[in-house]
Coordinates of C-alpha atoms in Angstrom, one line a residue:
M635 CA -40.5 9.6 -4.4
T636 CA -42.1 6.1 -3.8
P637 CA -41.0 3.5 -6.4
P638 CA -43.8 2.6 -8.8
N639 CA -45.8 -0.5 -8.1
P640 CA -44.3 -3.2 -10.4
D641 CA -47.7 -5.0 -10.8
F642 CA -49.3 -1.8 -12.0
L643 CA -46.5 -1.1 -14.5
D644 CA -46.7 -4.6 -15.9
D645 CA -50.5 -4.5 -16.4
P646 CA -51.6 -1.7 -18.9
S647 CA -55.2 -2.9 -18.4
A648 CA -55.2 -1.6 -14.8
G649 CA -56.5 1.7 -16.1
G650 CA -53.2 3.6 -16.1
P651 CA -50.4 4.1 -18.5
S652 CA -48.4 1.1 -19.7
R653 CA -45.1 0.2 -18.1
R654 CA -43.2 1.4 -21.2
T655 CA -44.9 4.8 -21.1
V656 CA -44.3 5.3 -17.4
L657 CA -40.7 4.4 -17.7
R658 CA -40.2 6.7 -20.6
Q659 CA -41.8 9.6 -18.8
A660 CA -39.8 8.9 -15.7
G661 CA -36.7 8.6 -17.8
R662 CA -37.1 12.1 -19.3
A663 CA -37.3 13.6 -15.9
A664 CA -34.6 11.4 -14.2
F665 CA -32.0 10.7 -16.9
A666 CA -30.0 13.9 -16.6
S667 CA -29.8 13.6 -12.8
A668 CA -28.9 9.9 -13.0
L669 CA -26.0 10.6 -15.4
A670 CA -24.9 13.5 -13.2
G671 CA -25.0 11.4 -10.1
G672 CA -22.9 8.8 -11.9
L673 CA -20.3 11.4 -12.7
A674 CA -20.0 13.2 -9.4
A675 CA -22.0 14.6 -6.5
L676 CA -20.9 18.0 -5.2
P677 CA -22.3 19.0 -1.8
G678 CA -25.0 21.6 -2.2
R679 CA -24.5 22.1 -6.0
A680 CA -25.8 20.4 -9.0
L681 CA -23.2 18.9 -11.3
A682 CA -24.6 20.9 -14.2
D683 CA -22.9 23.9 -12.6
E684 CA -19.5 22.3 -12.5
A685 CA -19.2 19.8 -15.3
P686 CA -20.2 19.5 -19.0
S687 CA -23.8 18.7 -19.7
L688 CA -24.7 15.2 -20.8
P689 CA -27.3 14.3 -23.5
A690 CA -30.8 14.1 -22.0
D691 CA -33.3 11.4 -22.9
G692 CA -34.4 11.9 -26.5
A693 CA -31.3 13.9 -27.5
P694 CA -29.3 12.8 -30.6
F695 CA -26.2 10.8 -30.0
Q696 CA -23.5 12.4 -32.1
P697 CA -20.1 10.8 -33.1
G698 CA -17.4 12.2 -30.9
L699 CA -19.8 13.1 -28.1
V700 CA -18.2 11.0 -25.4
A701 CA -14.7 12.2 -26.3
D702 CA -15.9 15.8 -26.1
L703 CA -17.4 15.1 -22.6
A704 CA -14.2 13.4 -21.4
R705 CA -12.0 16.3 -22.7
A706 CA -14.1 18.9 -21.0
L707 CA -14.4 16.9 -17.8
A708 CA -10.5 16.5 -17.7
K709 CA -10.2 20.3 -17.6
R710 CA -12.2 20.5 -14.3
P711 CA -11.2 19.4 -10.8
Y712 CA -12.0 15.8 -10.0
A713 CA -15.2 15.2 -8.0
A714 CA -15.5 11.7 -6.5
P715 CA -18.9 9.9 -7.1
R716 CA -21.2 9.5 -4.2
T717 CA -21.3 6.2 -2.5
D718 CA -23.1 7.3 0.7
D719 CA -26.6 7.4 -0.9
L720 CA -27.3 3.7 -0.4
P721 CA -29.0 2.4 2.8
D722 CA -27.3 -0.1 5.1
A723 CA -29.6 -2.8 3.8
L724 CA -27.7 -2.7 0.5
T725 CA -24.2 -1.7 1.5
G726 CA -24.2 -4.4 4.2
L727 CA -24.9 -7.3 1.9
N728 CA -22.3 -10.1 1.8
R729 CA -21.2 -11.8 -1.3
E730 CA -23.9 -14.5 -1.2
Q731 CA -26.7 -12.1 -0.3
Y732 CA -25.7 -9.7 -3.2
A733 CA -25.6 -12.7 -5.6
A734 CA -29.2 -13.4 -4.6
I735 CA -30.3 -10.2 -6.4
R736 CA -30.9 -11.5 -10.0
T737 CA -32.5 -10.2 -13.1
R738 CA -36.2 -11.2 -13.3
P739 CA -36.8 -13.5 -16.3
G740 CA -38.1 -11.5 -19.3
S741 CA -37.1 -8.1 -17.9
A742 CA -33.8 -7.6 -19.7
V743 CA -33.5 -4.9 -22.2
W744 CA -34.5 -6.2 -25.7
A745 CA -35.7 -9.4 -24.1
E746 CA -38.7 -9.5 -26.5
A747 CA -37.0 -8.0 -29.5
G748 CA -35.4 -11.2 -30.8
L749 CA -32.0 -9.5 -31.2
G750 CA -28.6 -11.2 -30.8
F751 CA -28.1 -9.5 -27.4
T752 CA -29.9 -8.5 -24.2
V753 CA -28.8 -6.1 -21.5
E754 CA -29.3 -6.7 -17.8
P755 CA -28.6 -3.7 -15.5
L756 CA -27.0 -4.7 -12.2
H757 CA -28.1 -3.5 -8.8
R758 CA -26.0 -1.4 -6.6
G759 CA -25.0 -2.9 -3.2
S760 CA -22.3 -4.8 -1.3
V761 CA -18.9 -3.7 -2.7
F762 CA -20.5 -2.3 -5.8
R763 CA -21.5 1.0 -4.5
S764 CA -20.7 3.4 -7.3
R765 CA -23.3 4.4 -9.8
V766 CA -22.8 3.9 -13.6
A767 CA -25.3 6.0 -15.6
L768 CA -26.7 3.7 -18.3
A769 CA -28.5 4.7 -21.5
L770 CA -29.4 3.1 -24.8
V771 CA -28.9 4.6 -28.3
E772 CA -31.8 3.6 -30.6
E773 CA -32.1 5.1 -34.1
G774 CA -29.4 7.6 -33.2
V775 CA -31.3 8.9 -30.1
V776 CA -30.5 8.6 -26.4
R777 CA -33.0 6.5 -24.5
A778 CA -33.0 6.7 -20.7
L779 CA -32.5 3.5 -18.7
P780 CA -33.8 4.6 -15.3
Y781 CA -33.8 2.3 -12.2
D782 CA -36.7 -0.1 -12.0
P783 CA -37.0 -2.5 -9.1
A784 CA -39.3 -4.7 -11.1
R785 CA -36.2 -5.8 -13.1
F786 CA -35.0 -7.8 -10.1
E787 CA -36.0 -10.8 -8.1
T788 CA -34.4 -11.8 -4.8
E789 CA -34.1 -14.8 -2.6
G790 CA -33.8 -14.1 1.1
V791 CA -33.1 -10.4 0.5
A792 CA -35.6 -7.6 0.6
L793 CA -34.9 -4.6 -1.7
P794 CA -35.5 -1.4 0.4
A795 CA -37.8 1.4 -0.8
L796 CA -35.6 4.1 -2.2
K797 CA -36.5 7.8 -2.2
D798 CA -34.4 8.7 -5.3
D799 CA -33.3 6.8 -8.4
P800 CA -30.2 4.9 -7.2
G801 CA -29.1 4.0 -10.7
Y802 CA -27.1 0.8 -11.4
S803 CA -23.6 -0.5 -10.7
G804 CA -23.0 -1.9 -14.2
F805 CA -24.6 -4.4 -16.6
R806 CA -24.5 -7.9 -17.9
L807 CA -24.7 -8.8 -21.6
R808 CA -26.2 -12.0 -22.8
A809 CA -25.7 -13.1 -26.4
R810 CA -26.6 -15.8 -28.9
F811 CA -23.5 -17.9 -29.6
R812 CA -23.7 -19.7 -33.0
G813 CA -27.3 -18.5 -33.2
G814 CA -28.4 -20.5 -30.2
D815 CA -30.2 -19.5 -27.0
L816 CA -29.1 -16.4 -25.0
A817 CA -26.1 -17.1 -22.7
D818 CA -23.7 -15.1 -20.6
F819 CA -21.3 -13.1 -22.7
A820 CA -20.0 -10.0 -20.8
V821 CA -20.1 -8.2 -17.5
F822 CA -19.1 -4.6 -16.9
Q823 CA -19.0 -3.9 -13.2
G824 CA -16.6 -2.4 -10.6
A825 CA -14.2 0.4 -11.3
S826 CA -13.5 0.2 -15.1
F827 CA -13.4 -3.6 -15.1
F828 CA -15.1 -5.9 -17.7
R829 CA -15.1 -9.6 -18.6
L830 CA -16.1 -11.5 -21.7
V831 CA -16.3 -15.2 -22.6
A832 CA -16.1 -17.3 -25.7
T833 CA -18.4 -20.2 -26.6
G834 CA -18.6 -22.8 -23.8
Q835 CA -16.4 -20.8 -21.3
G836 CA -16.9 -19.5 -17.8
F837 CA -15.8 -16.0 -16.6
G838 CA -12.1 -15.7 -15.7
V839 CA -9.6 -13.1 -16.6
T840 CA -10.8 -9.4 -16.1
A841 CA -9.8 -6.5 -18.4
R842 CA -9.4 -2.9 -17.3
A843 CA -10.4 0.0 -19.4
L844 CA -7.6 2.1 -17.9
T845 CA -4.8 1.3 -15.4
L846 CA -3.1 4.0 -13.3
R847 CA -0.1 3.6 -11.0
P848 CA -0.4 0.0 -10.0
A849 CA 2.0 -0.9 -7.1
D850 CA 3.2 2.6 -7.2
A851 CA 4.5 4.4 -4.0
K852 CA 2.1 7.2 -4.7
G853 CA -0.8 4.7 -4.5
E854 CA -2.8 3.1 -7.3
E855 CA -5.8 4.9 -8.8
F856 CA -8.8 2.9 -9.9
P857 CA -10.6 4.8 -12.8
E858 CA -14.3 4.2 -12.9
F859 CA -17.0 3.9 -15.6
R860 CA -19.2 6.9 -15.0
A861 CA -21.6 6.6 -18.0
V862 CA -22.2 4.0 -20.7
W863 CA -24.3 4.3 -23.9
I864 CA -25.3 1.0 -25.5
E865 CA -26.3 1.0 -29.2
R866 CA -29.2 -1.2 -30.3
P867 CA -27.5 -3.9 -32.5
G868 CA -28.5 -4.5 -36.0
P869 CA -29.1 -8.0 -37.5
G870 CA -26.0 -10.1 -37.2
G871 CA -23.9 -7.1 -36.1
P872 CA -21.7 -6.5 -33.1
L873 CA -22.8 -4.7 -29.9
V874 CA -21.3 -1.3 -29.8
L875 CA -21.1 0.7 -26.6
H876 CA -19.5 4.0 -25.6
A877 CA -18.0 4.6 -22.2
L878 CA -16.9 7.6 -20.2
V879 CA -14.2 6.9 -17.6
D880 CA -13.0 9.2 -14.9
S881 CA -10.4 9.3 -12.1
P882 CA -8.4 11.9 -10.2
S883 CA -5.6 12.0 -12.8
A884 CA -7.4 11.4 -16.1
T885 CA -10.5 10.8 -18.0
A886 CA -11.0 8.5 -21.0
A887 CA -13.5 8.0 -23.8
L888 CA -13.9 4.5 -25.3
R889 CA -15.8 3.0 -28.2
M890 CA -16.1 -0.8 -27.8
S891 CA -17.4 -3.2 -30.4
L892 CA -18.2 -6.7 -29.0
R893 CA -18.8 -9.8 -31.0
P894 CA -19.4 -13.2 -29.4
G895 CA -18.0 -16.4 -31.0
D896 CA -15.7 -19.4 -30.6
A897 CA -13.2 -16.6 -30.0
S898 CA -15.1 -13.5 -28.8
L899 CA -13.7 -10.2 -30.0
C900 CA -13.7 -6.7 -28.4
D901 CA -12.3 -3.9 -30.5
V902 CA -11.4 -0.8 -28.4
E903 CA -10.8 2.7 -29.7
G904 CA -10.1 5.2 -27.0
T905 CA -8.4 8.4 -25.9
V906 CA -6.9 9.2 -22.5
F907 CA -7.2 12.9 -21.4
A908 CA -4.7 13.7 -18.7
R909 CA -6.1 15.9 -15.9
A910 CA -2.7 15.8 -14.2
A911 CA 0.7 14.7 -15.2
I912 CA 0.9 10.9 -15.4
D913 CA 4.2 9.0 -15.3
H914 CA 2.7 5.5 -14.9
L915 CA -0.1 4.7 -17.3
G916 CA -1.3 1.2 -18.2
L917 CA -3.1 0.3 -21.4
G918 CA -4.7 -3.0 -22.2
G919 CA -4.7 -4.0 -18.5
M920 CA -5.8 -7.5 -17.5
T921 CA -5.9 -9.3 -14.2
T922 CA -6.2 -13.0 -13.3
S923 CA -5.9 -15.4 -10.4
Y924 CA -3.1 -17.8 -9.7
L925 CA -3.1 -19.7 -6.4
F926 CA -0.9 -22.7 -7.1
G927 CA 0.1 -25.0 -9.9
P928 CA 2.7 -27.6 -10.9
H929 CA 5.7 -25.3 -10.6
D930 CA 4.5 -23.3 -7.6
R931 CA 2.6 -25.0 -4.7
R932 CA 3.8 -22.6 -2.0
G933 CA 1.9 -23.5 1.1
A934 CA -0.9 -25.3 -0.8
D935 CA -2.3 -28.1 1.3
D936 CA -4.9 -28.8 -1.4
A937 CA -6.3 -32.0 -2.9
R938 CA -6.6 -30.4 -6.3
A939 CA -3.8 -30.5 -8.9
G940 CA -4.0 -26.7 -9.5
A941 CA -6.0 -23.6 -9.0
Y942 CA -5.5 -20.8 -11.5
A943 CA -7.4 -19.0 -14.2
S944 CA -4.3 -18.2 -16.3
G945 CA -1.0 -20.1 -16.4
G946 CA 1.2 -17.5 -17.9
L947 CA 2.0 -14.3 -19.8
Q948 CA 2.5 -14.7 -23.5
I949 CA 4.2 -12.0 -25.5
R950 CA 5.0 -11.5 -29.2
T951 CA 7.5 -8.7 -29.3
G952 CA 7.9 -6.0 -31.9
F953 CA 11.1 -7.9 -32.9
D954 CA 9.0 -11.1 -33.4
E955 CA 10.4 -13.0 -30.4
A956 CA 7.8 -15.4 -28.9
I957 CA 8.0 -15.3 -25.1
W958 CA 6.2 -17.4 -22.4
R959 CA 6.5 -16.4 -18.8
P960 CA 4.7 -18.7 -16.3
V961 CA 3.1 -16.7 -13.5
R962 CA 3.5 -17.4 -9.8
N963 CA 2.0 -16.8 -6.4
P964 CA 5.1 -15.3 -4.7
E965 CA 5.8 -14.6 -1.1
T966 CA 6.5 -10.9 -1.8
L967 CA 5.3 -8.6 -4.6
Q968 CA 7.1 -9.1 -7.8
I969 CA 7.3 -6.6 -10.7
S970 CA 8.7 -7.6 -14.1
A971 CA 9.1 -5.3 -17.1
F972 CA 9.6 -6.7 -20.6
V973 CA 11.0 -3.8 -22.6
D974 CA 9.8 -3.6 -26.2
E975 CA 8.8 -1.3 -29.0
N976 CA 5.6 -1.7 -31.0
P977 CA 4.6 -5.1 -29.5
K978 CA 2.6 -7.4 -31.7
G979 CA 0.6 -8.8 -28.9
F980 CA 0.5 -10.0 -25.3
G981 CA -2.0 -11.7 -23.0
L982 CA -2.7 -13.8 -19.9
M983 CA -3.3 -17.3 -21.2
Q984 CA -4.8 -20.5 -20.0
R985 CA -3.0 -23.3 -21.8
A986 CA -4.1 -26.1 -19.5
R987 CA -7.3 -27.3 -21.1
G988 CA -7.7 -30.8 -19.5
Y989 CA -9.7 -31.6 -16.4
G990 CA -6.7 -33.5 -15.0
A991 CA -4.6 -30.3 -14.8
F992 CA -6.9 -29.1 -12.0
Q993 CA -9.1 -31.9 -10.7
D994 CA -11.6 -29.3 -9.7
D995 CA -15.3 -30.3 -10.0
V996 CA -16.6 -26.8 -9.0
Q997 CA -14.4 -24.1 -10.6
H998 CA -13.4 -25.9 -13.8
W999 CA -10.4 -23.7 -14.4
E1000 CA -9.8 -25.4 -17.7
W1001 CA -12.9 -23.6 -19.1
R1002 CA -11.5 -20.1 -18.3
P1003 CA -10.7 -17.7 -21.2
S1004 CA -7.3 -16.7 -22.5
L1005 CA -7.1 -13.0 -23.3
W1006 CA -4.9 -12.1 -26.1
L1007 CA -4.5 -8.4 -26.9
E1008 CA -3.4 -7.2 -30.4
P1009 CA -2.4 -3.5 -30.6
L1010 CA -3.8 -1.7 -33.6
G1011 CA -1.2 0.7 -34.9
A1012 CA 2.2 1.5 -33.5
W1013 CA 2.4 1.8 -29.7
G1014 CA 6.0 3.0 -29.7
P1015 CA 8.5 2.2 -27.0
G1016 CA 7.5 0.9 -23.5
A1017 CA 7.2 -2.4 -21.6
V1018 CA 4.8 -5.2 -21.1
T1019 CA 4.6 -5.1 -17.3
L1020 CA 3.7 -8.0 -15.0
L1021 CA 2.7 -7.7 -11.3
E1022 CA 2.5 -10.9 -9.2
I1023 CA 1.0 -10.4 -5.8
P1024 CA 1.0 -12.8 -2.8
S1025 CA -2.5 -14.4 -2.3
D1026 CA -4.1 -16.9 0.0
S1027 CA -7.4 -17.2 -2.0
E1028 CA -8.2 -18.5 -5.4
F1029 CA -10.8 -15.7 -5.7
N1030 CA -8.1 -12.9 -5.5
E1031 CA -7.0 -11.6 -8.9
N1032 CA -3.4 -11.4 -7.9
V1033 CA -1.7 -11.2 -11.3
L1034 CA -1.8 -8.0 -13.4
A1035 CA -0.4 -7.4 -16.9
Y1036 CA -0.5 -4.2 -19.0
W1037 CA 1.4 -2.1 -21.5
R1038 CA 3.3 0.8 -20.0
P1039 CA 4.3 3.5 -22.5
K1040 CA 7.8 4.8 -22.0
A1041 CA 6.8 8.4 -22.3
A1042 CA 5.0 10.2 -19.5
L1043 CA 1.8 12.1 -20.2
A1044 CA 1.8 15.8 -19.4
A1045 CA -1.2 17.5 -17.8
G1046 CA -3.7 18.4 -20.5
A1047 CA -2.2 15.9 -23.0
E1048 CA -4.3 13.5 -25.0
L1049 CA -3.3 9.9 -25.9
P1050 CA -5.3 8.0 -28.5
F1051 CA -5.0 4.2 -28.6
S1052 CA -6.7 1.2 -30.1
Y1053 CA -6.5 -2.6 -29.8
R1054 CA -8.4 -5.8 -30.4
Q1055 CA -9.0 -8.3 -27.6
H1056 CA -9.4 -12.0 -28.3
W1057 CA -11.2 -13.8 -25.5
C1058 CA -10.4 -17.3 -26.7
W1059 CA -9.5 -20.9 -26.1
Q1060 CA -6.3 -20.4 -28.2
P1061 CA -4.8 -17.2 -29.6
P1062 CA -5.8 -16.4 -33.2
E1063 CA -2.2 -16.9 -34.5
P1064 CA -0.2 -19.4 -32.5
P1065 CA 3.6 -18.6 -32.3
P1066 CA 5.5 -19.7 -35.4
V1067 CA 7.7 -21.9 -33.1
A1068 CA 7.1 -24.7 -30.7
Q1069 CA 5.2 -23.7 -27.5
V1070 CA 6.0 -24.2 -23.9
S1071 CA 3.6 -26.9 -22.9
G1072 CA 4.6 -27.5 -19.3
T1073 CA 6.7 -26.1 -16.4
R1074 CA 7.3 -28.1 -13.3
S1075 CA 9.5 -27.4 -10.3
G1076 CA 10.5 -29.2 -7.1
R1077 CA 13.3 -29.9 -4.7
G1078 CA 16.6 -30.8 -6.4
T1079 CA 19.9 -32.1 -4.9
E1080 CA 21.4 -30.3 -1.9
N1081 CA 20.1 -26.7 -1.9
R1082 CA 19.2 -26.7 -5.6
R1083 CA 15.9 -26.4 -7.4
L1084 CA 14.9 -28.9 -10.1
F1085 CA 13.0 -27.6 -13.2
L1086 CA 11.3 -29.6 -16.0
V1087 CA 10.3 -27.5 -19.0
D1088 CA 8.5 -29.0 -21.9
F1089 CA 8.3 -27.7 -25.4
T1090 CA 5.8 -29.2 -27.9
G1091 CA 5.5 -28.7 -31.7
P1092 CA 5.2 -30.7 -34.9
G1093 CA 8.4 -32.7 -35.5
L1094 CA 10.2 -30.9 -32.7
A1095 CA 11.4 -34.2 -31.1
A1096 CA 12.6 -35.7 -34.4
P1097 CA 16.3 -36.7 -34.6
G1098 CA 18.6 -33.8 -35.3
D1099 CA 21.1 -31.4 -33.7
I1100 CA 19.4 -29.1 -31.2
Q1101 CA 21.2 -26.6 -29.0
T1102 CA 19.8 -25.8 -25.5
Q1103 CA 20.2 -22.0 -24.8
L1104 CA 19.9 -21.8 -21.1
G1105 CA 21.1 -19.0 -18.8
V1106 CA 20.6 -17.5 -15.4
A1107 CA 21.6 -14.3 -13.6
P1108 CA 22.6 -14.4 -10.9
G1109 CA 23.1 -18.1 -9.7
A1110 CA 24.2 -21.1 -11.7
I1111 CA 22.8 -23.9 -13.8
T1112 CA 23.9 -27.5 -13.2
A1113 CA 23.0 -30.9 -14.7
S1114 CA 21.0 -29.8 -17.8
T1115 CA 19.6 -32.7 -19.8
L1116 CA 17.4 -32.9 -22.9
Y1117 CA 14.8 -35.6 -23.3
R1118 CA 13.0 -36.5 -26.5
Y1119 CA 9.4 -37.7 -26.7
P1120 CA 8.6 -38.1 -30.4
E1121 CA 5.2 -39.8 -29.8
R1122 CA 3.9 -36.5 -28.4
D1123 CA 6.2 -34.1 -30.3
T1124 CA 7.8 -32.9 -27.1
L1125 CA 11.2 -32.1 -25.9
R1126 CA 11.9 -31.7 -22.1
V1127 CA 14.7 -29.8 -20.6
A1128 CA 15.6 -30.9 -17.1
F1129 CA 18.0 -28.8 -15.1
E1130 CA 18.9 -27.7 -11.6
L1131 CA 19.2 -24.1 -10.4
D1132 CA 21.8 -23.3 -7.7
P1133 CA 20.8 -19.9 -6.4
R1134 CA 24.1 -19.5 -4.5
G1135 CA 22.4 -17.6 -1.7
E1136 CA 20.7 -15.1 -4.0
K1137 CA 17.1 -14.0 -3.3
S1138 CA 16.1 -13.8 -6.9
C1139 CA 17.3 -15.5 -10.1
E1140 CA 16.2 -14.7 -13.7
L1141 CA 16.1 -17.8 -16.0
R1142 CA 16.0 -17.8 -19.8
L1143 CA 15.7 -20.9 -22.0
N1144 CA 14.9 -21.8 -25.6
L1145 CA 15.9 -24.4 -28.1
Q1146 CA 17.7 -23.6 -31.4
R1147 CA 19.0 -25.3 -34.5
A1148 CA 21.9 -23.7 -36.4
G1149 CA 21.2 -20.4 -34.5
T1150 CA 17.5 -20.4 -35.4
P1151 CA 15.0 -20.5 -32.6
L1152 CA 12.8 -23.6 -32.6
T1153 CA 10.8 -22.7 -29.5
E1154 CA 9.3 -19.9 -27.5
T1155 CA 11.7 -18.2 -25.1
W1156 CA 10.8 -19.5 -21.6
L1157 CA 11.4 -16.8 -18.9
Y1158 CA 11.1 -17.4 -15.2
R1159 CA 11.9 -15.5 -12.0
W1160 CA 12.9 -17.8 -9.1
T1161 CA 12.4 -16.5 -5.6
P1162 CA 12.5 -18.5 -2.4

């Protein structure tokens, strides 16, 4: 099938049907196969013979539909999606060439409707080879979103003629912040990854709809978005989308409500359906990049002061302890588990908001979002888990955080969950104690390591008896000193770590008065 002529479709006066009419007619014929192709491609057999049917163009979109699809799909053997249906002209694109494929101005979904959002389908190609079936929900009815080459403009790249509808690799959302012009808001592309920004920010930390077996000896699974239905938003309302996720071990159904703002919100309600037994499940997964910073410049011959999208992991435990764990770029893979029950929140945070922290005129790391996740309901026992992976590139997302439930998930079991994400400059509720405002590290005396840890909060540095609670295991602490800086409400703890030949030391520090914590608990894992 030859792709329609874009000029003909854009000009109803040419004597043929309008662009909208042609697309709607094409959608009715192609939408079911597009969705099926996004779910799986079985050699010689249509997916309709093997998997639950999906709503066709014009069908009603019923509550619970995606959950029913995910439940039924989990009862069938996994079938990987096709990625061999793209020509070399698309799969061979490098990063810069793929970035040259952009949405043509005025071609986004709802571009002329004056709504608070627009949707820009993203082309398949380069590393984005899997197809995500996209559809709209308007007035409760499914509306197809078939492939249309006229949506795209390119610079130095020629889009090949495609025999069949290739679908899309994901989509970009643009929104009106504070009622202004449309600006970048969210991107859903690659596996089950998505990113949001708040007012004035650039994209940074990436969220995962589902995380399975990261850094596991069995090998990590990367669940994928297979189909997404996007509801037409009402005046002043959020954008609601429904996503079907699939992988060899599980499926998932998600309802996501997105609202842009000075702190952009994403409310997620979902259910995981176990196709096989799962002993390593991650909820609320998020990844970020950390190359080097003031406490870890390993091998960094770089003129900049730092290069990282998030500086640390913040946790508010179910027992109301406030924790700050600076992240690192280690020499070897590091895995940390912070055991908890019913956590109140956790997230990968960017606390460095001044240009001077990075001195980077291109990346502007100080503009990257913090992502704070607030569980809705009781999550039970488990652990906030942190993975730190060696990296030699600032573009590698080498830090992963997620909640790992203690209980395994049996084959055929279902696990409902819900949470709220705050993509923000600062978390919605700062800790009720003084925060860690700086961590620095360098060579100490002899074979020791010098640490400078700053805590900042109103009145913290005022005169008064303060106890330094500092411990390490294994290893030893020497020469601990407390410095007061009342002019900036800061207390600094300076100390030296003697590893005593150990390859890893766990450090713990907070400040107290009469047994009551005045600060967050600073945690740190030292490795050579």
